[in-house]
mmCIF file of C-alpha atoms in Angstrom:
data_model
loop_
_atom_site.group_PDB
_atom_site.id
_atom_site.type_symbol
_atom_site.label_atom_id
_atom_site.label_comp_id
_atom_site.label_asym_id
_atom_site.label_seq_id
_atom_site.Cartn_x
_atom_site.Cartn_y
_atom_site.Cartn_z
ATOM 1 C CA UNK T 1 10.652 15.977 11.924
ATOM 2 C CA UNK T 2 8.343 13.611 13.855
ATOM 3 C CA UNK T 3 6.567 16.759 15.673
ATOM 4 C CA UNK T 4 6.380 18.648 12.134
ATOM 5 C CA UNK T 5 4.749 14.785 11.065
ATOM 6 C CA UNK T 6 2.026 14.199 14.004
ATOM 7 C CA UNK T 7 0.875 18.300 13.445
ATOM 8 C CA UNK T 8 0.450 18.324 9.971
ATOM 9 C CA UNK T 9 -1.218 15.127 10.658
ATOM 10 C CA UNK T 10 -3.466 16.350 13.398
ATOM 11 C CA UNK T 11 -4.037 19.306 12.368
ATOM 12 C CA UNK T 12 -4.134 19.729 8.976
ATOM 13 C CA UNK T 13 -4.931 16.573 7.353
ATOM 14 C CA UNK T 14 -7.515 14.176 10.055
ATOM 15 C CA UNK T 15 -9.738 17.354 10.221
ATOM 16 C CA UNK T 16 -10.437 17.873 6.646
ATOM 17 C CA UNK T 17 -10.809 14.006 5.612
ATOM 18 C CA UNK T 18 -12.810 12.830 8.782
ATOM 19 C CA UNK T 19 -15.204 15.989 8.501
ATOM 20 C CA UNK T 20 -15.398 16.163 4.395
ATOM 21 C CA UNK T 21 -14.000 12.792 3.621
ATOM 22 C CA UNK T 22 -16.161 10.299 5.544
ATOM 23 C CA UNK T 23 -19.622 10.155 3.452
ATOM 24 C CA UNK T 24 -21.340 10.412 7.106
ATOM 25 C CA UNK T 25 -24.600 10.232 5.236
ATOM 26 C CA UNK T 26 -24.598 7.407 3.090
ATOM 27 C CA UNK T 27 -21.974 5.693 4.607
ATOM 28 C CA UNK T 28 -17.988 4.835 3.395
ATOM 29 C CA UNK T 29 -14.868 7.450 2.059
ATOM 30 C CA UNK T 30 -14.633 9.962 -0.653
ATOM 31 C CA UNK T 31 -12.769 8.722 -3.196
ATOM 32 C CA UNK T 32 -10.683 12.206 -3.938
ATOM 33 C CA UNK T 33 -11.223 15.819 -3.287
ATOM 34 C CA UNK T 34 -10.106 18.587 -5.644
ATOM 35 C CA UNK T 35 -6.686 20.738 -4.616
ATOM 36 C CA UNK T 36 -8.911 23.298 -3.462
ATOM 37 C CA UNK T 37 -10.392 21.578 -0.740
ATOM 38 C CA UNK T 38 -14.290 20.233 -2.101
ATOM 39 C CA UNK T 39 -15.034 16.135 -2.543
ATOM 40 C CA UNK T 40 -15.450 15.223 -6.028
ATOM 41 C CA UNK T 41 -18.636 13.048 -6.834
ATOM 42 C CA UNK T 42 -17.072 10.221 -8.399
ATOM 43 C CA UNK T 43 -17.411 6.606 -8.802
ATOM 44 C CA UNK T 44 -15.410 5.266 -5.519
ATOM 45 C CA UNK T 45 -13.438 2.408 -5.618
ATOM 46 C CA UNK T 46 -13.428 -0.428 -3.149
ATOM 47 C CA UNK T 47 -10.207 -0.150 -2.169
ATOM 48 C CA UNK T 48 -10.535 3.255 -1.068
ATOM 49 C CA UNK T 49 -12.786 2.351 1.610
ATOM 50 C CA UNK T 50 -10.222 -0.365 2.991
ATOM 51 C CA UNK T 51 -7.386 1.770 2.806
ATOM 52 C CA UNK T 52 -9.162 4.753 4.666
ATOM 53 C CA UNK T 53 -9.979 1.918 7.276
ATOM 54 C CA UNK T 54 -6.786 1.579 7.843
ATOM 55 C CA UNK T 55 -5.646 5.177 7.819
ATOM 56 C CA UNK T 56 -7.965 5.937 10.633
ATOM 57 C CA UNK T 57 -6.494 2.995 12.564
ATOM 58 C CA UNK T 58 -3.155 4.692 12.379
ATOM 59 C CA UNK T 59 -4.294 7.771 13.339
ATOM 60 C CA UNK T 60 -6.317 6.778 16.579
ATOM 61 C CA UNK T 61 -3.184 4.620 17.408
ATOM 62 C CA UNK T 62 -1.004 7.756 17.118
ATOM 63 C CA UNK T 63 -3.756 9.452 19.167
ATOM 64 C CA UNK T 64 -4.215 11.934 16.734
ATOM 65 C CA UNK T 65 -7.669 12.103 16.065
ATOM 66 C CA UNK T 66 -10.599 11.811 17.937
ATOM 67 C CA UNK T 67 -11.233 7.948 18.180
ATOM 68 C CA UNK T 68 -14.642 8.091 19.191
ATOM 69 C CA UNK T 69 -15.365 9.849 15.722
ATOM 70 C CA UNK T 70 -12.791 7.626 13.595
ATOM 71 C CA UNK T 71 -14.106 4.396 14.994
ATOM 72 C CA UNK T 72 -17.292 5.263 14.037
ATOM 73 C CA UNK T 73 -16.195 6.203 10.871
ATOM 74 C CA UNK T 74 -14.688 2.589 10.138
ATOM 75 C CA UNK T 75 -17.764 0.843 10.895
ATOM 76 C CA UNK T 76 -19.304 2.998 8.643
ATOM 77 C CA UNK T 77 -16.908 2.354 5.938
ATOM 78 C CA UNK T 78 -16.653 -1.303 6.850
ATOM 79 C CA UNK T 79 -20.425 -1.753 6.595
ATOM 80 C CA UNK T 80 -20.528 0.111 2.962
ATOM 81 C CA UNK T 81 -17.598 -2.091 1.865
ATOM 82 C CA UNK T 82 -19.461 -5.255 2.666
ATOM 83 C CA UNK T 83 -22.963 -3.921 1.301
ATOM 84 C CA UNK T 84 -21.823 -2.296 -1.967
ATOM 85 C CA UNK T 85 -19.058 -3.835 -3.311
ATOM 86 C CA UNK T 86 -19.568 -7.324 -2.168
ATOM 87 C CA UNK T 87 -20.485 -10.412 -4.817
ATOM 88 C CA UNK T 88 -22.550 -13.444 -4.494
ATOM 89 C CA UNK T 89 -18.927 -15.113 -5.291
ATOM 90 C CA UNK T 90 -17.410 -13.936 -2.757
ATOM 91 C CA UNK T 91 -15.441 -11.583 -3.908
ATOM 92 C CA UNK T 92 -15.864 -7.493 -4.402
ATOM 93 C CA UNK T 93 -16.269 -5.183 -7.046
ATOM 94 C CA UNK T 94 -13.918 -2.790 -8.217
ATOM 95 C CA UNK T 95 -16.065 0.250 -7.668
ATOM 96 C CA UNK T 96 -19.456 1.893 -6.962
ATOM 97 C CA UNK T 97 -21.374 5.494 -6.884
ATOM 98 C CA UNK T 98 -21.761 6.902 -3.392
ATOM 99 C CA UNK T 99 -25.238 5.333 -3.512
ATOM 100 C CA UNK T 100 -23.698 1.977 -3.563
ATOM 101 C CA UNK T 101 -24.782 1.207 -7.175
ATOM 102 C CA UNK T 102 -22.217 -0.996 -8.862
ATOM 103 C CA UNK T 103 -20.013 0.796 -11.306
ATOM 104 C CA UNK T 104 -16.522 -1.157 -12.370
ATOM 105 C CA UNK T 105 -17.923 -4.897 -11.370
ATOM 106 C CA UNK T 106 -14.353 -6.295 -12.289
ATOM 107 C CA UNK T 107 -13.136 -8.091 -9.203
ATOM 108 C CA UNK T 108 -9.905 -6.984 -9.907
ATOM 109 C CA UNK T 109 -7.149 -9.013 -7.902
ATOM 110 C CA UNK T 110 -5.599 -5.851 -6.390
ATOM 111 C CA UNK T 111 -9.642 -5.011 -5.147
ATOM 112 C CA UNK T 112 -9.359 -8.248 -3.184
ATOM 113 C CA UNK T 113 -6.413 -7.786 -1.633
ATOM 114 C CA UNK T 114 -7.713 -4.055 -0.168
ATOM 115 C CA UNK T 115 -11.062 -5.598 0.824
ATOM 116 C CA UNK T 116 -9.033 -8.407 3.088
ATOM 117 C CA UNK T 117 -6.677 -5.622 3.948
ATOM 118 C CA UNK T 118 -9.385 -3.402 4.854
ATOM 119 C CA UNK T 119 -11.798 -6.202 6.720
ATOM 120 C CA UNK T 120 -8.365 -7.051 9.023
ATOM 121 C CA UNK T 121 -7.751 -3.681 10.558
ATOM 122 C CA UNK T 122 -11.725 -2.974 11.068
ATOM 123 C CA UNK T 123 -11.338 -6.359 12.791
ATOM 124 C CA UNK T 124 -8.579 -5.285 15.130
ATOM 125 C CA UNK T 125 -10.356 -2.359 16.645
ATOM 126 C CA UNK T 126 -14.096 -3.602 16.017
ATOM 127 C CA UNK T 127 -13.868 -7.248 16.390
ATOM 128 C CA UNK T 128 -17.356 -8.340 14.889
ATOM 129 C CA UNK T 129 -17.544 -11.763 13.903
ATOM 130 C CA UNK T 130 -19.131 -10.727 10.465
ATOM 131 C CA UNK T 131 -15.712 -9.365 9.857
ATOM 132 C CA UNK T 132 -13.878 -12.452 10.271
ATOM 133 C CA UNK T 133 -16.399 -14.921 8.436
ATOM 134 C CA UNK T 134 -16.321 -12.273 4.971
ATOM 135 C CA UNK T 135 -12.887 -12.433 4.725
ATOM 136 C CA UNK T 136 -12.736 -16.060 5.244
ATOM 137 C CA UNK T 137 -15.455 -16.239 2.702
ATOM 138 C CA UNK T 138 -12.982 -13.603 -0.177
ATOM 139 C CA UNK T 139 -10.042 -16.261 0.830
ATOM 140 C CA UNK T 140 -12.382 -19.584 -0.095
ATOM 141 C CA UNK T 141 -13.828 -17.509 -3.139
ATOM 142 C CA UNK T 142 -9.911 -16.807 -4.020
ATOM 143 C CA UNK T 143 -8.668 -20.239 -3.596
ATOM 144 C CA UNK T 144 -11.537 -22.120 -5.605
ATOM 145 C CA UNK T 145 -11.893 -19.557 -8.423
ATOM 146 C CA UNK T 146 -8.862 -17.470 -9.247
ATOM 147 C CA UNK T 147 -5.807 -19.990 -7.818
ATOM 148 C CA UNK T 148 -3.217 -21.003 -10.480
ATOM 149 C CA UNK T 149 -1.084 -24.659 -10.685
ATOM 150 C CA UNK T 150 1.472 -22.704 -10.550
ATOM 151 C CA UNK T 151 1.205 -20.654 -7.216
ATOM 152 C CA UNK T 152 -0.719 -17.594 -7.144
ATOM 153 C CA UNK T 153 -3.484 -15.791 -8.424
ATOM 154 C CA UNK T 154 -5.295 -14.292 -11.951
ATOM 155 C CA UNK T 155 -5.306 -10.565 -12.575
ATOM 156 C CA UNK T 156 -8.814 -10.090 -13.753
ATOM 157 C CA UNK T 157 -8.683 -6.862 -15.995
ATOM 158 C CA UNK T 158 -10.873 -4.913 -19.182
ATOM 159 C CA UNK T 159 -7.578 -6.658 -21.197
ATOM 160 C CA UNK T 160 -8.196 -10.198 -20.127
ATOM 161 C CA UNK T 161 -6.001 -12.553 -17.876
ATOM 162 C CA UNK T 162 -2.725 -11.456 -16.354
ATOM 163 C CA UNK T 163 0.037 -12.265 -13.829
ATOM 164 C CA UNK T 164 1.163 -9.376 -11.498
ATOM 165 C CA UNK T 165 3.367 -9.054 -8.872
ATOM 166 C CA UNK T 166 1.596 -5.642 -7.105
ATOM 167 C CA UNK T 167 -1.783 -7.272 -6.117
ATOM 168 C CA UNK T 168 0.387 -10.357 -4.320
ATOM 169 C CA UNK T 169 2.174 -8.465 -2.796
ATOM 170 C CA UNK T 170 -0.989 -6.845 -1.485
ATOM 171 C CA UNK T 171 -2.845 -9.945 -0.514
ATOM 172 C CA UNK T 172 0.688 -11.004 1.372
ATOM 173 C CA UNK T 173 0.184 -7.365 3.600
ATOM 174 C CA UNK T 174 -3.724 -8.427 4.245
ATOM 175 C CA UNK T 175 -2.218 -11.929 4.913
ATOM 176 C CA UNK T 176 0.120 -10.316 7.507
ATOM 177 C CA UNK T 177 -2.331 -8.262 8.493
ATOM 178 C CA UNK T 178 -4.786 -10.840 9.953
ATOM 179 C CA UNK T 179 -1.813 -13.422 11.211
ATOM 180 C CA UNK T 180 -0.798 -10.190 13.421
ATOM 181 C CA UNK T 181 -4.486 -10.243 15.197
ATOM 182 C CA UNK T 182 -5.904 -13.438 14.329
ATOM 183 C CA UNK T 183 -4.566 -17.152 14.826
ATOM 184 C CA UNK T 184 -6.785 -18.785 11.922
ATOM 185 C CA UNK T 185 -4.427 -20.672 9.923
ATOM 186 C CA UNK T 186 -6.068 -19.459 6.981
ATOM 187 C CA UNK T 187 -3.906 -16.694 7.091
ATOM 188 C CA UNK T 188 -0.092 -17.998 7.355
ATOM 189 C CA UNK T 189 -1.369 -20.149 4.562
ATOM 190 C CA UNK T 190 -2.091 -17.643 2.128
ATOM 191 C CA UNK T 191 0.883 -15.426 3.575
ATOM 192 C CA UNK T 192 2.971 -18.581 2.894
ATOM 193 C CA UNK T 193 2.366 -19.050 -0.468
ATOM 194 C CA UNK T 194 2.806 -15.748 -1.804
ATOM 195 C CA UNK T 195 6.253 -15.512 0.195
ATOM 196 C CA UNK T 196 7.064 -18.971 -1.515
ATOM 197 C CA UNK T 197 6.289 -16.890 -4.873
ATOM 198 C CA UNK T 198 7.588 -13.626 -4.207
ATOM 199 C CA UNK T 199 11.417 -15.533 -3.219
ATOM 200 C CA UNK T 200 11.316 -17.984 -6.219
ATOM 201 C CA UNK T 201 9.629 -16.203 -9.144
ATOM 202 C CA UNK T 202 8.993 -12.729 -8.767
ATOM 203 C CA UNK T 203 12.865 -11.784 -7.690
ATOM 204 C CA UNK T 204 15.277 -12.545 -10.181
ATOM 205 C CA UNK T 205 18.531 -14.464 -8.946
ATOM 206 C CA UNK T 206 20.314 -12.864 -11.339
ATOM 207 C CA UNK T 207 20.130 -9.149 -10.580
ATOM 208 C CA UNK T 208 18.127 -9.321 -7.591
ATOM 209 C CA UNK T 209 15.358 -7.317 -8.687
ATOM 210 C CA UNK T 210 11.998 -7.709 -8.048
ATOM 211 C CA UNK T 211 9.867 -7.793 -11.532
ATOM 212 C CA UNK T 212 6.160 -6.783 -12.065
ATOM 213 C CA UNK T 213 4.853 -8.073 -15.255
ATOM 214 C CA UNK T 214 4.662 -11.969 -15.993
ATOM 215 C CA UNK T 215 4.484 -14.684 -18.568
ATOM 216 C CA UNK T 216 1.726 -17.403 -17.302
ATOM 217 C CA UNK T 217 4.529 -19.138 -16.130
ATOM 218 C CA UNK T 218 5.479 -16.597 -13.779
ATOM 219 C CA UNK T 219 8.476 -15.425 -16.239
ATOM 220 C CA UNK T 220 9.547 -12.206 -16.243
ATOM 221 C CA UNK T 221 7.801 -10.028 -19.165
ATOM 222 C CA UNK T 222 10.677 -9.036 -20.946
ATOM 223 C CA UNK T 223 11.435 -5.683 -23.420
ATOM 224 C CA UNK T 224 14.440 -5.730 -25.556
ATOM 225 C CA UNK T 225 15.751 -8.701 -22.979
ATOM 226 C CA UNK T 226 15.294 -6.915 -19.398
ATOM 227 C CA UNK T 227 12.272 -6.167 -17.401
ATOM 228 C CA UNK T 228 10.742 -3.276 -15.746
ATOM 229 C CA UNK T 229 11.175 -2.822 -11.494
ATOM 230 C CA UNK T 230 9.716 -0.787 -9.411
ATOM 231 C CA UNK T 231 12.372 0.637 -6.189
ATOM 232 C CA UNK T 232 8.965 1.467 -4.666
ATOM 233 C CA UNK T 233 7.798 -1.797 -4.812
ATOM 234 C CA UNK T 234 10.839 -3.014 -3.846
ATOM 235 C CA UNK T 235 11.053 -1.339 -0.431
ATOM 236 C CA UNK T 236 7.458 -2.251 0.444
ATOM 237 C CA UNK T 237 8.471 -5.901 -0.420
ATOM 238 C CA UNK T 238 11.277 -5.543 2.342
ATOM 239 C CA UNK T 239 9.019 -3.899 4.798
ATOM 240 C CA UNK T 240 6.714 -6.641 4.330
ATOM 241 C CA UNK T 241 8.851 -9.673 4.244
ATOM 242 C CA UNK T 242 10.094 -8.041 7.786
ATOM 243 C CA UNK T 243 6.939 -7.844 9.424
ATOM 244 C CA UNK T 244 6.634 -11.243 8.046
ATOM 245 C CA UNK T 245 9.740 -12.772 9.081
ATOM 246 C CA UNK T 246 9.026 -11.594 12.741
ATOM 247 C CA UNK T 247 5.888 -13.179 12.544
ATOM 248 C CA UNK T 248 7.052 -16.105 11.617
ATOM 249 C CA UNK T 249 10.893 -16.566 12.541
ATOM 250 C CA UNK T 250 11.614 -17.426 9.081
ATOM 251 C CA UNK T 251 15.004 -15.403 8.408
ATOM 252 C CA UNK T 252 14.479 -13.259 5.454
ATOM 253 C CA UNK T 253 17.261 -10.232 6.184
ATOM 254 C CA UNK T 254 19.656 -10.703 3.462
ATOM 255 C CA UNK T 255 17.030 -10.830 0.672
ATOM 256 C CA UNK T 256 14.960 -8.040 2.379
ATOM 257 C CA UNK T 257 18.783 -6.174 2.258
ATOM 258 C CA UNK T 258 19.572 -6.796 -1.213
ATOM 259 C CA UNK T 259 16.348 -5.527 -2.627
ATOM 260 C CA UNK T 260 16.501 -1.950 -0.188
ATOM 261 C CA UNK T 261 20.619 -2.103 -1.490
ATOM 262 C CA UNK T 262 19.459 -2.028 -4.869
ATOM 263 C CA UNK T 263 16.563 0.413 -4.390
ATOM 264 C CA UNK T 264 18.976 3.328 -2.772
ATOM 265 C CA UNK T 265 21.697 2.748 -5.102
ATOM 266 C CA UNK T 266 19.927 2.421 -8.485
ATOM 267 C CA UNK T 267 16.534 3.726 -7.436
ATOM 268 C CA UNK T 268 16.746 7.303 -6.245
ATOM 269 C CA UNK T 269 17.858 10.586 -7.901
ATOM 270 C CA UNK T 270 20.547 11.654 -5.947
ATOM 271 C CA UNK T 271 20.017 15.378 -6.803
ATOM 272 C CA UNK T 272 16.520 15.383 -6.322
ATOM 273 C CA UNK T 273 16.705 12.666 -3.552
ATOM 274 C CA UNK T 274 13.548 11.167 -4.418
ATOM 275 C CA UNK T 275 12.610 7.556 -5.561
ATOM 276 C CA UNK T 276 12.703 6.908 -9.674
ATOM 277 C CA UNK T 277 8.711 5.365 -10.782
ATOM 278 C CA UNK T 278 10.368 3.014 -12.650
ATOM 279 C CA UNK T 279 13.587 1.129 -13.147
ATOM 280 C CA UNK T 280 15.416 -1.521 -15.731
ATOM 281 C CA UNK T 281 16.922 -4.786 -14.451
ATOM 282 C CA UNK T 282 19.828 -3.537 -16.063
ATOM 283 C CA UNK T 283 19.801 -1.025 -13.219
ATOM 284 C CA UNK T 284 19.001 1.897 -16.224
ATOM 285 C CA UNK T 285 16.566 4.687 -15.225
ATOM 286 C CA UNK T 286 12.844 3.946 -16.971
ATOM 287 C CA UNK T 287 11.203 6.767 -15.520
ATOM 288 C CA UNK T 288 12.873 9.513 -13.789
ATOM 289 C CA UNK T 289 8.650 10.934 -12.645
ATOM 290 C CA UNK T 290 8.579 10.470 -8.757
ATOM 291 C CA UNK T 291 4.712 9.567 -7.234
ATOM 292 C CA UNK T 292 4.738 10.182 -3.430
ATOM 293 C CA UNK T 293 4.214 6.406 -2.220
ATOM 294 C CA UNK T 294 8.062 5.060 -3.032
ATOM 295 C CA UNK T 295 9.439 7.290 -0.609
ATOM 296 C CA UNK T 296 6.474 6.390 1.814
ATOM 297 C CA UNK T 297 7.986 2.989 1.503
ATOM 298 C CA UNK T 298 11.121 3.810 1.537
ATOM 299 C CA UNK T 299 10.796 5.300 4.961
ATOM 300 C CA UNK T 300 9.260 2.133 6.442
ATOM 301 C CA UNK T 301 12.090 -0.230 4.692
ATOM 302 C CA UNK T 302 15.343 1.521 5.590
ATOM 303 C CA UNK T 303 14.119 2.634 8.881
ATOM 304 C CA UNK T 304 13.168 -1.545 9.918
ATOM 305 C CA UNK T 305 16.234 -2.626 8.595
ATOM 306 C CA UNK T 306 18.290 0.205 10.438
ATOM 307 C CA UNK T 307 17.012 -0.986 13.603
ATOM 308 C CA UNK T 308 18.446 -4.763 12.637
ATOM 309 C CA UNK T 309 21.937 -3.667 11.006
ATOM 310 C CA UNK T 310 23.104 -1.956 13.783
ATOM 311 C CA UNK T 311 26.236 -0.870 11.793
ATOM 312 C CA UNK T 312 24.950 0.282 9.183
ATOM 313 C CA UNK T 313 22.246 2.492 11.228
ATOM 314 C CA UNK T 314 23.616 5.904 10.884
ATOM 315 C CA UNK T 315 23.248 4.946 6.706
ATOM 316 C CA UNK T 316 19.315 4.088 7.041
ATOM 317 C CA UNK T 317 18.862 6.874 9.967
ATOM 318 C CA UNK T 318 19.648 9.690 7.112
ATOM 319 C CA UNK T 319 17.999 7.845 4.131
ATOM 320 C CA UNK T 320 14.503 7.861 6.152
ATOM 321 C CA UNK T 321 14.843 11.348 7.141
ATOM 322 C CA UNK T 322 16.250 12.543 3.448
ATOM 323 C CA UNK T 323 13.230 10.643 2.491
ATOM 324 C CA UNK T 324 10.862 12.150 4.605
ATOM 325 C CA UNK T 325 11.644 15.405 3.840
ATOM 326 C CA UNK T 326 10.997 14.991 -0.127
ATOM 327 C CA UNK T 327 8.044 13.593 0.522
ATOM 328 C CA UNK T 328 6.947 16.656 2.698
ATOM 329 C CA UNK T 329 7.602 18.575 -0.728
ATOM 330 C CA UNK T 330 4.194 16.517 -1.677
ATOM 331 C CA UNK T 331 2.268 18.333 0.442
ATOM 332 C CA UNK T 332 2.898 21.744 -0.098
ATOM 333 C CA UNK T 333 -0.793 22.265 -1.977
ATOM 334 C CA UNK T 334 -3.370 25.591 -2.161
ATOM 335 C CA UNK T 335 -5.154 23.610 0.410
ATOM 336 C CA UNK T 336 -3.733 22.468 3.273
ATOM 337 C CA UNK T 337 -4.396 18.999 4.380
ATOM 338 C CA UNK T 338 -4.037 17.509 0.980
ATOM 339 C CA UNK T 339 -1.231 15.800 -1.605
ATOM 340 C CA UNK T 340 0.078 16.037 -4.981
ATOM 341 C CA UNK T 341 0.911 12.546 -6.478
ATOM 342 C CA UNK T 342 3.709 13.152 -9.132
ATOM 343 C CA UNK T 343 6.431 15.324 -9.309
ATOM 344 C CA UNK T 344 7.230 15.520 -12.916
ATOM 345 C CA UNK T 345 11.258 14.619 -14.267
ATOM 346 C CA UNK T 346 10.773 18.320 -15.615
ATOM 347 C CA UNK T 347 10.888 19.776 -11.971
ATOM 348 C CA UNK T 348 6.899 20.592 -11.457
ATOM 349 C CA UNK T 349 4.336 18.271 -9.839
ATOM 350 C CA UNK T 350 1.140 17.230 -11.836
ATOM 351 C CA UNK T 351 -1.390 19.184 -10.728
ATOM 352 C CA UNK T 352 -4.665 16.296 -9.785
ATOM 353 C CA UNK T 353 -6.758 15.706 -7.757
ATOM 354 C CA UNK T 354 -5.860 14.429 -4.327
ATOM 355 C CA UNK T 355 -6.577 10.620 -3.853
ATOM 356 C CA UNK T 356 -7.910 9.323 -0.700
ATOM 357 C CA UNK T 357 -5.972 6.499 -1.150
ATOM 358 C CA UNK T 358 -2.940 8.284 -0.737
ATOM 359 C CA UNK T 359 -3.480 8.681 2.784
ATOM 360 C CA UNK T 360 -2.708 4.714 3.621
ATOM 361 C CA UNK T 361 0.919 5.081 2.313
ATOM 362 C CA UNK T 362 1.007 8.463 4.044
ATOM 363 C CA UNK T 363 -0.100 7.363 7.734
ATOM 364 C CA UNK T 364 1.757 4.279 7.422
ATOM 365 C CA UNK T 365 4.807 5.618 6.263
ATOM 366 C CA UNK T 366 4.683 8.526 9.394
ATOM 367 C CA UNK T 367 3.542 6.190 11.907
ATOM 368 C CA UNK T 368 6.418 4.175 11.076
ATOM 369 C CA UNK T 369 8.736 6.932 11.267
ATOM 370 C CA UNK T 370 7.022 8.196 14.357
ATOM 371 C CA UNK T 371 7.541 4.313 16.334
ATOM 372 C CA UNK T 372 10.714 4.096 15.141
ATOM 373 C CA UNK T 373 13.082 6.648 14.232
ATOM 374 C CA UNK T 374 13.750 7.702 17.901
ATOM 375 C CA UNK T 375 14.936 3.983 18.057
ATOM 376 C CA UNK T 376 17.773 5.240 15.141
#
């Protein structure tokens, strides 16, 4: 499958979002196009632009696009994500209108994260100093306005306060991120901390699950007494810790194990063979909908830890490559090049529009499978 990967890649997908997706006029990413092909002129969100940063990355590391074009379309991006979305704070703005006039001005937690995310790979390829000193500057703006006693940081949201695991474990990627190019000690601090979190709050040591929704104590948010997981988020935990742990030494495999054991035996439809939305901690289907990204992450989890279990390699080998192929069912759309998001319990997938910020699971997910599964 890694040929059928790079040409659908190359051919079908870098064409259509570098030529139609890159706002080459005005600067930054589309932030969706319709299944038929056409950008829609929406409000785009910050993250968007750092994700599709990052998604070019991939591809010119893969060598399949043209890099010349794709790094000029990250400074371009880079440059609108600093200009439009940034605040006097510090920190950035949820979205904005292709014109760069502020729409959503929440700086949503899970916005930061993607703006650090999406200032560290524009770093690694374009290593401007403006880069570097921003995202220093979101780090400072996190650590004196949104830090917590209790580890962590505040969810800013239209509902008020609240204490999520998905935009840590966001910020702990961007974290990664710039300790991989970068030896500011900025970085392993941050990653630090939310590593500290993630292993001591936001996995249970009962079941071993990783939760989503806290208490301002960084207790679980509990329905009927059990909370909701995600398998999706649990894989991209696993991946993450990894990258982490060989960054830092720090042995992490038999957490990072439990959480992927969990995730394949509770987690996915084994008819279907695709990754459940949601789970309960008492290991109970929530929601039996599939989105795209779990088995993205799923492909990047099994497939690291197959390479460090050696004897349990054949296991992970078929997992990646069972996931794979579901999520190539994602892709079969009216126009080629493009993704549906959710395939429905009843069979069908929801027919939206394609997100731009799909593409960041997607690239990261085949460019892992690309590196690695020969390695299998």
């Amino acid at each position: 499958m890694i040929n059928q990967c790079k040409q659908w890649l190359s051919q079908d997908v870098l064409p259509l979002w570098i030529s139609k997706g890159v706002d080459w006029q005005n600067g930054g990413f589309v932030e969706s196009f319709s299944l038929e092909g056409e950008p829609q002129d929406v409000p785009r969100r910050s993250m968007v632009q750092a994700r599709q940063i990052y998604s070019l990355r991939i591809a010119m590391e893969l060598d399949l696009c043209d890099k010349e074009k794709a790094l000029k379309a990250i400074e371009l991006g880079t440059a609108a994500l600093i200009k439009n979305y940034s605040l006097p704070s510090g920190g950035f703005i949820h979205s904005a209108t292709k014109d760069g006039v502020a729409q959503n001005t929440t700086p949503d937690l899970y916005a930061q994260a993607f703006a650090l995310f999406g200032l560290a790979h524009a770093y690694a390829v374009i290593p401007k100093k403006e880069y570097k000193e921003r995202a220093r500057q979101l780090v400072q703006y996190l650590y004196n306005e949104r830090h917590l006693p209790q580890g962590g940081f505040t969810e800013l949201t239209d509902k008020g306060v609240q204490y999520e695991a998905n935009p840590h474990m966001h910020m702990f990627e961007s974290a990664v991120a710039w300790m991989a190019i970068d030896k500011d000690p900025l970085w392993q601090k941050l990653a630090d901390e939310i590593a500290h979190l993630c292993l001591n709050k936001f996995i249970d040591a009962k079941s071993g699950t990783l939760a989503e929704h806290f208490n301002a104590d960084w207790s679980p948010i509990l329905e009927g007494g059990r909370f909701v997981f995600e398998p999706g988020h649990q894989y991209e935990w696993a991946w993450l810790l990894g990258l982490y742990q060989n960054l830092t030494g720090k042995d992490l495999t038999a957490v990072r194990e439990k959480l992927i054991v969990l995730s394949e035996q509770f987690g996915v439809w084994p008819e279907r063979k695709s990754v459940f939305d949601e789970v309960w901690s008492d290991l109970s289907a929530k929601q039996r909908s599939s989105r795209f990204w779990p088995q993205c992450e799923r492909i990047k989890a099994v497939l690291q830890m197959g390479l460090e279990n050696p004897s349990q390699r054949a296991g992970y080998a078929k997992a990646a490559d069972e996931a794979m192929a579901t999520l190539f069912k994602f892709f079969e759309t009216p126009q080629k090049g493009l993704w549906f998001d959710t395939w429905l319990e009843s069979g069908e997938f929801k027919i939206q529009p394609a997100k731009a910020s799909s593409l960041y699971h997607i690239t990261g997910a085949i460019n892992e499978y690309v590196r690695l599964r020969p390695q299998l």
